[in-house]
Amino acid sequence: MKILIIGPSWVGDMVMSQSLYITLKQLYPEATIDVMAPAWCKPILERMPEVNQAIEMPLGHGDFNLLGRRALGKELKNDNYTHAYICPNSAKSALIPWFAGIPVRTGWKGEMRYGLLNDLRPNKKSFQYMVERYVALAHPKSKMIDSSSLGGLDNLPRPKLAIDTEVQQATLTKFSLSTEKPVLGLCPGAEFGPAKQWPVEHYAAVANEMINRGHQVWLFGSAKDKETTETIKSLVGSDNQKSVFNLAGDTSLIEAVDLLAACKTVVSNDSGLMHVAAAVGCHVVGVYGSTSPKYTPPLAEKVDIVGTDIECRPCFKRECPLGHLKCLKELDPKLVLTKLN
């Protein structure tokens, strides 16, 4: 088998999709797996031992570009892929394998994909978790009735990103970091929107207390999160600020992967970095606001999920439709601190 995967476009989804690749290698040990994904996901794929090659998707996210997809498919035709698995639900994501003439094209029923996929799976909603939906694609359609067909979430292979200790040490040196004190990682951003973001005051309260307990705190995120992480650091007690290291916007994604792997525990909003932290072996404390762990939980060995029981959650909205954000504001830092040691 020579397999082409059309991978997800978001970091968290890409991490979770590794469970599909692991399953395919378990079922077909001699298979070669190539994954096509946006450029920002390539470093993640390169840390997955199951992946032979990460192919950069040259077309922008949301860009239909029929002629560009046709040209890309024709180019891939020479690679003689036997199977394709399409992770996204869009019609455009199924075009490239179709143009490439890949004989078996597997994916969930989505927008206008009849014909583009010839192994079409109609019962996606019978699988509760996103990771189950990925893994189910590896198995024959006839056997995938619902979640019970996979034996439950605990029975699935968990994503595990490879860490090169020499590269990790070089990254620690680059940012003048030490692991002499235990490290608490905080990931306070969320690309999805503010309804996923625990207040900065709460993150600062956790950081301050954990520094008092002998930890140091590393703040992770993209350049968009820099203002948020600067605010968190400023809210920590002045004597403790020397133990707070703001890395948001300064690291590449793969540097963040290596540095997260050096953290003992990570407290994170429901975000891509939460799934990265899970895949590098951290104890993950997942903070949930508008979303739910019943769909995309962190797949770590040690996980604690915190959230409020407010009746309007989960609403899955980017912004609080009621304007109060009580699901996050009323989530007391003391609750998170009970999960940390």
GROMACS .gro file of C-alpha atoms in nm:
model
  341
    1MET     CA    1   0.000   0.000   0.000
    2LYS     CA    2   0.107   0.352  -0.076
    3ILE     CA    3  -0.112   0.594   0.111
    4LEU     CA    4  -0.179   0.965   0.066
    5ILE     CA    5  -0.347   1.142   0.357
    6ILE     CA    6  -0.508   1.481   0.307
    7GLY     CA    7  -0.440   1.611   0.656
    8PRO     CA    8  -0.630   1.858   0.872
    9SER     CA    9  -0.551   2.229   0.861
   10TRP     CA   10  -0.529   2.298   1.235
   11VAL     CA   11  -0.247   2.201   1.470
   12GLY     CA   12  -0.464   2.024   1.728
   13ASP     CA   13  -0.647   1.823   1.462
   14MET     CA   14  -0.317   1.734   1.298
   15VAL     CA   15  -0.183   1.600   1.627
   16MET     CA   16  -0.498   1.391   1.682
   17SER     CA   17  -0.480   1.255   1.327
   18GLN     CA   18  -0.158   1.073   1.422
   19SER     CA   19  -0.383   0.807   1.576
   20LEU     CA   20  -0.501   0.728   1.221
   21TYR     CA   21  -0.143   0.693   1.094
   22ILE     CA   22  -0.047   0.468   1.387
   23THR     CA   23  -0.351   0.249   1.322
   24LEU     CA   24  -0.273   0.220   0.951
   25LYS     CA   25   0.083   0.110   1.029
   26GLN     CA   26  -0.051  -0.146   1.278
   27LEU     CA   27  -0.288  -0.287   1.016
   28TYR     CA   28  -0.048  -0.256   0.721
   29PRO     CA   29   0.311  -0.255   0.853
   30GLU     CA   30   0.465  -0.230   0.504
   31ALA     CA   31   0.249   0.067   0.400
   32THR     CA   32   0.410   0.399   0.309
   33ILE     CA   33   0.223   0.702   0.443
   34ASP     CA   34   0.260   1.051   0.297
   35VAL     CA   35   0.060   1.340   0.441
   36MET     CA   36  -0.034   1.659   0.258
   37ALA     CA   37  -0.093   1.954   0.490
   38PRO     CA   38  -0.038   2.330   0.523
   39ALA     CA   39   0.319   2.446   0.573
   40TRP     CA   40   0.270   2.528   0.942
   41CYS     CA   41   0.182   2.162   1.012
   42LYS     CA   42   0.489   2.015   0.841
   43PRO     CA   43   0.715   2.033   1.150
   44ILE     CA   44   0.454   1.839   1.348
   45LEU     CA   45   0.436   1.569   1.080
   46GLU     CA   46   0.814   1.539   1.079
   47ARG     CA   47   0.792   1.433   1.445
   48MET     CA   48   0.559   1.142   1.361
   49PRO     CA   49   0.762   0.826   1.291
   50GLU     CA   50   0.473   0.672   1.095
   51VAL     CA   51   0.488   0.944   0.829
   52ASN     CA   52   0.724   0.884   0.537
   53GLN     CA   53   0.693   1.231   0.387
   54ALA     CA   54   0.517   1.557   0.470
   55ILE     CA   55   0.397   1.721   0.148
   56GLU     CA   56   0.332   2.093   0.170
   57MET     CA   57  -0.011   2.198   0.049
   58PRO     CA   58   0.068   2.498  -0.175
   59LEU     CA   59  -0.292   2.625  -0.184
   60GLY     CA   60  -0.417   2.851   0.094
   61HIS     CA   61  -0.673   2.735   0.349
   62GLY     CA   62  -1.017   2.804   0.203
   63ASP     CA   63  -0.878   2.857  -0.148
   64PHE     CA   64  -1.089   2.645  -0.387
   65ASN     CA   65  -0.865   2.695  -0.695
   66LEU     CA   66  -0.996   2.410  -0.909
   67LEU     CA   67  -0.721   2.441  -1.169
   68GLY     CA   68  -0.452   2.444  -0.901
   69ARG     CA   69  -0.597   2.132  -0.741
   70ARG     CA   70  -0.619   1.961  -1.078
   71ALA     CA   71  -0.254   2.039  -1.153
   72LEU     CA   72  -0.149   1.912  -0.810
   73GLY     CA   73  -0.349   1.593  -0.855
   74LYS     CA   74  -0.195   1.529  -1.199
   75GLU     CA   75   0.151   1.580  -1.049
   76LEU     CA   76   0.081   1.327  -0.772
   77LYS     CA   77  -0.043   1.074  -1.025
   78ASN     CA   78   0.319   0.977  -1.093
   79ASP     CA   79   0.358   0.865  -0.730
   80ASN     CA   80   0.120   0.572  -0.784
   81TYR     CA   81  -0.070   0.597  -0.457
   82THR     CA   82  -0.307   0.305  -0.398
   83HIS     CA   83  -0.517   0.458  -0.118
   84ALA     CA   84  -0.616   0.806  -0.003
   85TYR     CA   85  -0.769   0.909   0.329
   86ILE     CA   86  -0.927   1.253   0.341
   87CYS     CA   87  -0.946   1.399   0.692
   88PRO     CA   88  -1.127   1.731   0.624
   89ASN     CA   89  -1.497   1.731   0.537
   90SER     CA   90  -1.486   1.974   0.245
   91ALA     CA   91  -1.540   1.890  -0.121
   92LYS     CA   92  -1.222   2.071  -0.224
   93SER     CA   93  -1.010   1.849   0.004
   94ALA     CA   94  -1.130   1.543  -0.191
   95LEU     CA   95  -1.044   1.687  -0.532
   96ILE     CA   96  -0.669   1.627  -0.531
   97PRO     CA   97  -0.687   1.247  -0.470
   98TRP     CA   98  -0.960   1.228  -0.735
   99PHE     CA   99  -0.753   1.417  -0.992
  100ALA     CA  100  -0.456   1.196  -0.895
  101GLY     CA  101  -0.660   0.889  -0.992
  102ILE     CA  102  -0.598   0.715  -0.659
  103PRO     CA  103  -0.801   0.390  -0.677
  104VAL     CA  104  -0.942   0.386  -0.320
  105ARG     CA  105  -1.047   0.721  -0.171
  106THR     CA  106  -1.181   0.705   0.185
  107GLY     CA  107  -1.350   0.976   0.391
  108TRP     CA  108  -1.661   1.079   0.577
  109LYS     CA  109  -1.970   1.201   0.399
  110GLY     CA  110  -1.931   1.579   0.374
  111GLU     CA  111  -2.021   1.859   0.137
  112MET     CA  112  -2.085   1.727  -0.217
  113ARG     CA  113  -1.828   1.444  -0.210
  114TYR     CA  114  -2.024   1.175  -0.394
  115GLY     CA  115  -1.805   1.042  -0.672
  116LEU     CA  116  -1.496   1.217  -0.539
  117LEU     CA  117  -1.482   0.951  -0.267
  118ASN     CA  118  -1.554   0.587  -0.351
  119ASP     CA  119  -1.524   0.460   0.008
  120LEU     CA  120  -1.772   0.706   0.156
  121ARG     CA  121  -1.855   0.670   0.524
  122PRO     CA  122  -2.205   0.800   0.611
  123ASN     CA  123  -2.218   0.754   0.991
  124LYS     CA  124  -1.968   1.004   1.129
  125LYS     CA  125  -2.201   1.109   1.410
  126SER     CA  126  -2.201   0.752   1.541
  127PHE     CA  127  -1.847   0.823   1.662
  128GLN     CA  128  -1.836   1.068   1.952
  129TYR     CA  129  -1.472   1.174   1.957
  130MET     CA  130  -1.280   1.329   1.670
  131VAL     CA  131  -0.995   1.083   1.723
  132GLU     CA  132  -1.243   0.795   1.685
  133ARG     CA  133  -1.355   0.944   1.354
  134TYR     CA  134  -0.997   0.949   1.231
  135VAL     CA  135  -0.919   0.593   1.344
  136ALA     CA  136  -1.245   0.451   1.207
  137LEU     CA  137  -1.135   0.545   0.854
  138ALA     CA  138  -0.848   0.294   0.879
  139HIS     CA  139  -1.086   0.003   0.930
  140PRO     CA  140  -1.324  -0.158   0.677
  141LYS     CA  141  -1.652   0.028   0.640
  142SER     CA  142  -1.856  -0.283   0.721
  143LYS     CA  143  -1.698  -0.315   1.066
  144MET     CA  144  -1.733   0.049   1.170
  145ILE     CA  145  -2.088   0.063   1.307
  146ASP     CA  146  -2.032   0.307   1.595
  147SER     CA  147  -1.786   0.397   1.873
  148SER     CA  148  -1.820   0.053   2.032
  149SER     CA  149  -1.662  -0.094   1.716
  150LEU     CA  150  -1.332   0.061   1.826
  151GLY     CA  151  -1.354  -0.057   2.186
  152GLY     CA  152  -1.370   0.288   2.345
  153LEU     CA  153  -1.140   0.588   2.366
  154ASP     CA  154  -0.891   0.416   2.599
  155ASN     CA  155  -0.839   0.141   2.341
  156LEU     CA  156  -0.713   0.378   2.071
  157PRO     CA  157  -0.347   0.459   2.004
  158ARG     CA  158  -0.255   0.800   2.143
  159PRO     CA  159  -0.056   1.059   1.949
  160LYS     CA  160   0.309   1.064   2.045
  161LEU     CA  161   0.547   1.318   1.893
  162ALA     CA  162   0.915   1.227   1.883
  163ILE     CA  163   1.157   1.447   2.079
  164ASP     CA  164   1.525   1.472   1.985
  165THR     CA  165   1.700   1.547   2.314
  166GLU     CA  166   1.994   1.719   2.145
  167VAL     CA  167   1.762   1.951   1.952
  168GLN     CA  168   1.562   2.009   2.270
  169GLN     CA  169   1.876   2.103   2.464
  170ALA     CA  170   1.979   2.344   2.188
  171THR     CA  171   1.635   2.505   2.209
  172LEU     CA  172   1.663   2.541   2.587
  173THR     CA  173   2.002   2.706   2.541
  174LYS     CA  174   1.870   2.937   2.268
  175PHE     CA  175   1.606   3.078   2.504
  176SER     CA  176   1.832   3.074   2.814
  177LEU     CA  177   1.607   2.825   2.991
  178SER     CA  178   1.690   2.570   3.257
  179THR     CA  179   1.498   2.272   3.392
  180GLU     CA  180   1.660   2.278   3.736
  181LYS     CA  181   1.325   2.385   3.881
  182PRO     CA  182   1.009   2.196   3.775
  183VAL     CA  183   0.836   2.373   3.487
  184LEU     CA  184   0.468   2.464   3.466
  185GLY     CA  185   0.367   2.550   3.110
  186LEU     CA  186   0.074   2.783   3.050
  187CYS     CA  187  -0.102   2.808   2.712
  188PRO     CA  188  -0.351   3.096   2.753
  189GLY     CA  189  -0.433   3.158   2.385
  190ALA     CA  190  -0.703   3.009   2.164
  191GLU     CA  191  -0.724   3.068   1.791
  192PHE     CA  192  -1.094   2.976   1.801
  193GLY     CA  193  -1.196   3.286   1.996
  194PRO     CA  194  -1.242   3.445   2.342
  195ALA     CA  195  -1.508   3.192   2.451
  196LYS     CA  196  -1.223   2.942   2.492
  197GLN     CA  197  -0.989   3.172   2.687
  198TRP     CA  198  -0.966   3.151   3.064
  199PRO     CA  199  -0.914   3.504   3.208
  200VAL     CA  200  -0.558   3.633   3.240
  201GLU     CA  201  -0.616   3.704   3.609
  202HIS     CA  202  -0.684   3.337   3.671
  203TYR     CA  203  -0.374   3.225   3.482
  204ALA     CA  204  -0.168   3.477   3.680
  205ALA     CA  205  -0.308   3.347   4.011
  206VAL     CA  206  -0.207   2.991   3.917
  207ALA     CA  207   0.139   3.108   3.805
  208ASN     CA  208   0.197   3.304   4.125
  209GLU     CA  209   0.099   3.017   4.354
  210MET     CA  210   0.302   2.759   4.164
  211ILE     CA  211   0.611   2.981   4.180
  212ASN     CA  212   0.554   3.004   4.556
  213ARG     CA  213   0.555   2.622   4.555
  214GLY     CA  214   0.898   2.614   4.387
  215HIS     CA  215   0.810   2.600   4.019
  216GLN     CA  216   0.901   2.820   3.726
  217VAL     CA  217   0.644   2.918   3.463
  218TRP     CA  218   0.683   2.919   3.084
  219LEU     CA  219   0.420   3.102   2.878
  220PHE     CA  220   0.348   2.964   2.531
  221GLY     CA  221   0.157   3.099   2.233
  222SER     CA  222   0.178   3.268   1.896
  223ALA     CA  223   0.260   3.631   1.823
  224LYS     CA  224  -0.114   3.700   1.856
  225ASP     CA  225  -0.096   3.588   2.219
  226LYS     CA  226   0.197   3.812   2.315
  227GLU     CA  227  -0.020   4.082   2.472
  228THR     CA  228  -0.208   3.818   2.672
  229THR     CA  229   0.109   3.655   2.804
  230GLU     CA  230   0.268   3.993   2.886
  231THR     CA  231  -0.042   4.080   3.089
  232ILE     CA  232  -0.024   3.750   3.278
  233LYS     CA  233   0.339   3.811   3.366
  234SER     CA  234   0.262   4.166   3.482
  235LEU     CA  235  -0.010   4.036   3.716
  236VAL     CA  236   0.229   3.796   3.891
  237GLY     CA  237   0.387   3.926   4.212
  238SER     CA  238   0.691   4.144   4.139
  239ASP     CA  239   0.928   3.910   4.328
  240ASN     CA  240   0.799   3.613   4.131
  241GLN     CA  241   0.820   3.766   3.783
  242LYS     CA  242   1.182   3.656   3.747
  243SER     CA  243   1.049   3.298   3.742
  244VAL     CA  244   0.811   3.370   3.453
  245PHE     CA  245   0.946   3.324   3.098
  246ASN     CA  246   0.730   3.463   2.820
  247LEU     CA  247   0.796   3.261   2.503
  248ALA     CA  248   0.482   3.355   2.308
  249GLY     CA  249   0.562   3.473   1.958
  250ASP     CA  250   0.933   3.402   1.996
  251THR     CA  251   0.943   3.028   1.933
  252SER     CA  252   0.866   2.842   1.614
  253LEU     CA  253   0.602   2.574   1.645
  254ILE     CA  254   0.860   2.296   1.659
  255GLU     CA  255   1.061   2.485   1.925
  256ALA     CA  256   0.739   2.508   2.127
  257VAL     CA  257   0.697   2.131   2.087
  258ASP     CA  258   1.044   2.067   2.233
  259LEU     CA  259   0.995   2.314   2.516
  260LEU     CA  260   0.652   2.179   2.607
  261ALA     CA  261   0.814   1.836   2.632
  262ALA     CA  262   1.037   1.978   2.906
  263CYS     CA  263   0.735   2.084   3.115
  264LYS     CA  264   0.613   1.867   3.400
  265THR     CA  265   0.257   1.999   3.374
  266VAL     CA  266   0.074   2.220   3.127
  267VAL     CA  267  -0.242   2.420   3.193
  268SER     CA  268  -0.410   2.508   2.866
  269ASN     CA  269  -0.726   2.631   2.705
  270ASP     CA  270  -0.881   2.393   2.450
  271SER     CA  271  -0.627   2.471   2.178
  272GLY     CA  272  -0.372   2.321   1.943
  273LEU     CA  273  -0.096   2.356   2.201
  274MET     CA  274  -0.305   2.155   2.449
  275HIS     CA  275  -0.296   1.861   2.206
  276VAL     CA  276   0.078   1.910   2.147
  277ALA     CA  277   0.138   1.904   2.524
  278ALA     CA  278  -0.059   1.580   2.548
  279ALA     CA  279   0.141   1.424   2.264
  280VAL     CA  280   0.480   1.500   2.425
  281GLY     CA  281   0.394   1.337   2.757
  282CYS     CA  282   0.291   1.626   2.982
  283HIS     CA  283   0.034   1.608   3.259
  284VAL     CA  284  -0.233   1.822   3.094
  285VAL     CA  285  -0.493   2.029   3.278
  286GLY     CA  286  -0.745   2.125   3.010
  287VAL     CA  287  -0.957   2.435   3.075
  288TYR     CA  288  -1.289   2.418   2.891
  289GLY     CA  289  -1.525   2.709   2.835
  290SER     CA  290  -1.757   2.711   2.533
  291THR     CA  291  -1.634   2.375   2.404
  292SER     CA  292  -1.649   2.021   2.541
  293PRO     CA  293  -1.400   1.743   2.617
  294LYS     CA  294  -1.667   1.502   2.489
  295TYR     CA  295  -1.542   1.580   2.136
  296THR     CA  296  -1.173   1.675   2.145
  297PRO     CA  297  -1.018   1.583   2.482
  298PRO     CA  298  -0.640   1.595   2.529
  299LEU     CA  299  -0.509   1.242   2.469
  300ALA     CA  300  -0.242   1.241   2.739
  301GLU     CA  301  -0.167   0.958   2.982
  302LYS     CA  302  -0.242   1.195   3.271
  303VAL     CA  303  -0.526   1.440   3.214
  304ASP     CA  304  -0.743   1.659   3.432
  305ILE     CA  305  -1.037   1.841   3.277
  306VAL     CA  306  -1.178   2.148   3.450
  307GLY     CA  307  -1.492   2.342   3.363
  308THR     CA  308  -1.804   2.488   3.518
  309ASP     CA  309  -2.150   2.330   3.527
  310ILE     CA  310  -2.319   2.649   3.407
  311GLU     CA  311  -2.631   2.549   3.214
  312CYS     CA  312  -2.547   2.734   2.891
  313ARG     CA  313  -2.224   2.544   2.826
  314PRO     CA  314  -2.104   2.401   2.601
  315CYS     CA  315  -2.237   2.641   2.338
  316PHE     CA  316  -1.944   2.596   2.093
  317LYS     CA  317  -1.950   2.968   2.009
  318ARG     CA  318  -1.642   3.178   1.939
  319GLU     CA  319  -1.778   3.458   2.156
  320CYS     CA  320  -2.015   3.433   2.452
  321PRO     CA  321  -2.368   3.479   2.304
  322LEU     CA  322  -2.492   3.604   2.643
  323GLY     CA  323  -2.200   3.844   2.689
  324HIS     CA  324  -2.101   3.730   3.039
  325LEU     CA  325  -1.840   3.453   2.987
  326LYS     CA  326  -1.943   3.303   3.321
  327CYS     CA  327  -1.828   2.957   3.209
  328LEU     CA  328  -1.470   3.087   3.227
  329LYS     CA  329  -1.485   3.372   3.475
  330GLU     CA  330  -1.649   3.152   3.739
  331LEU     CA  331  -1.391   2.877   3.696
  332ASP     CA  332  -1.188   2.942   4.012
  333PRO     CA  333  -0.806   2.917   3.993
  334LYS     CA  334  -0.822   2.719   4.318
  335LEU     CA  335  -0.984   2.433   4.126
  336VAL     CA  336  -0.694   2.421   3.882
  337LEU     CA  337  -0.442   2.441   4.167
  338THR     CA  338  -0.593   2.130   4.328
  339LYS     CA  339  -0.487   1.939   4.012
  340LEU     CA  340  -0.124   2.058   4.035
  341ASN     CA  341   0.163   1.949   4.256
   0.00000   0.00000   0.00000
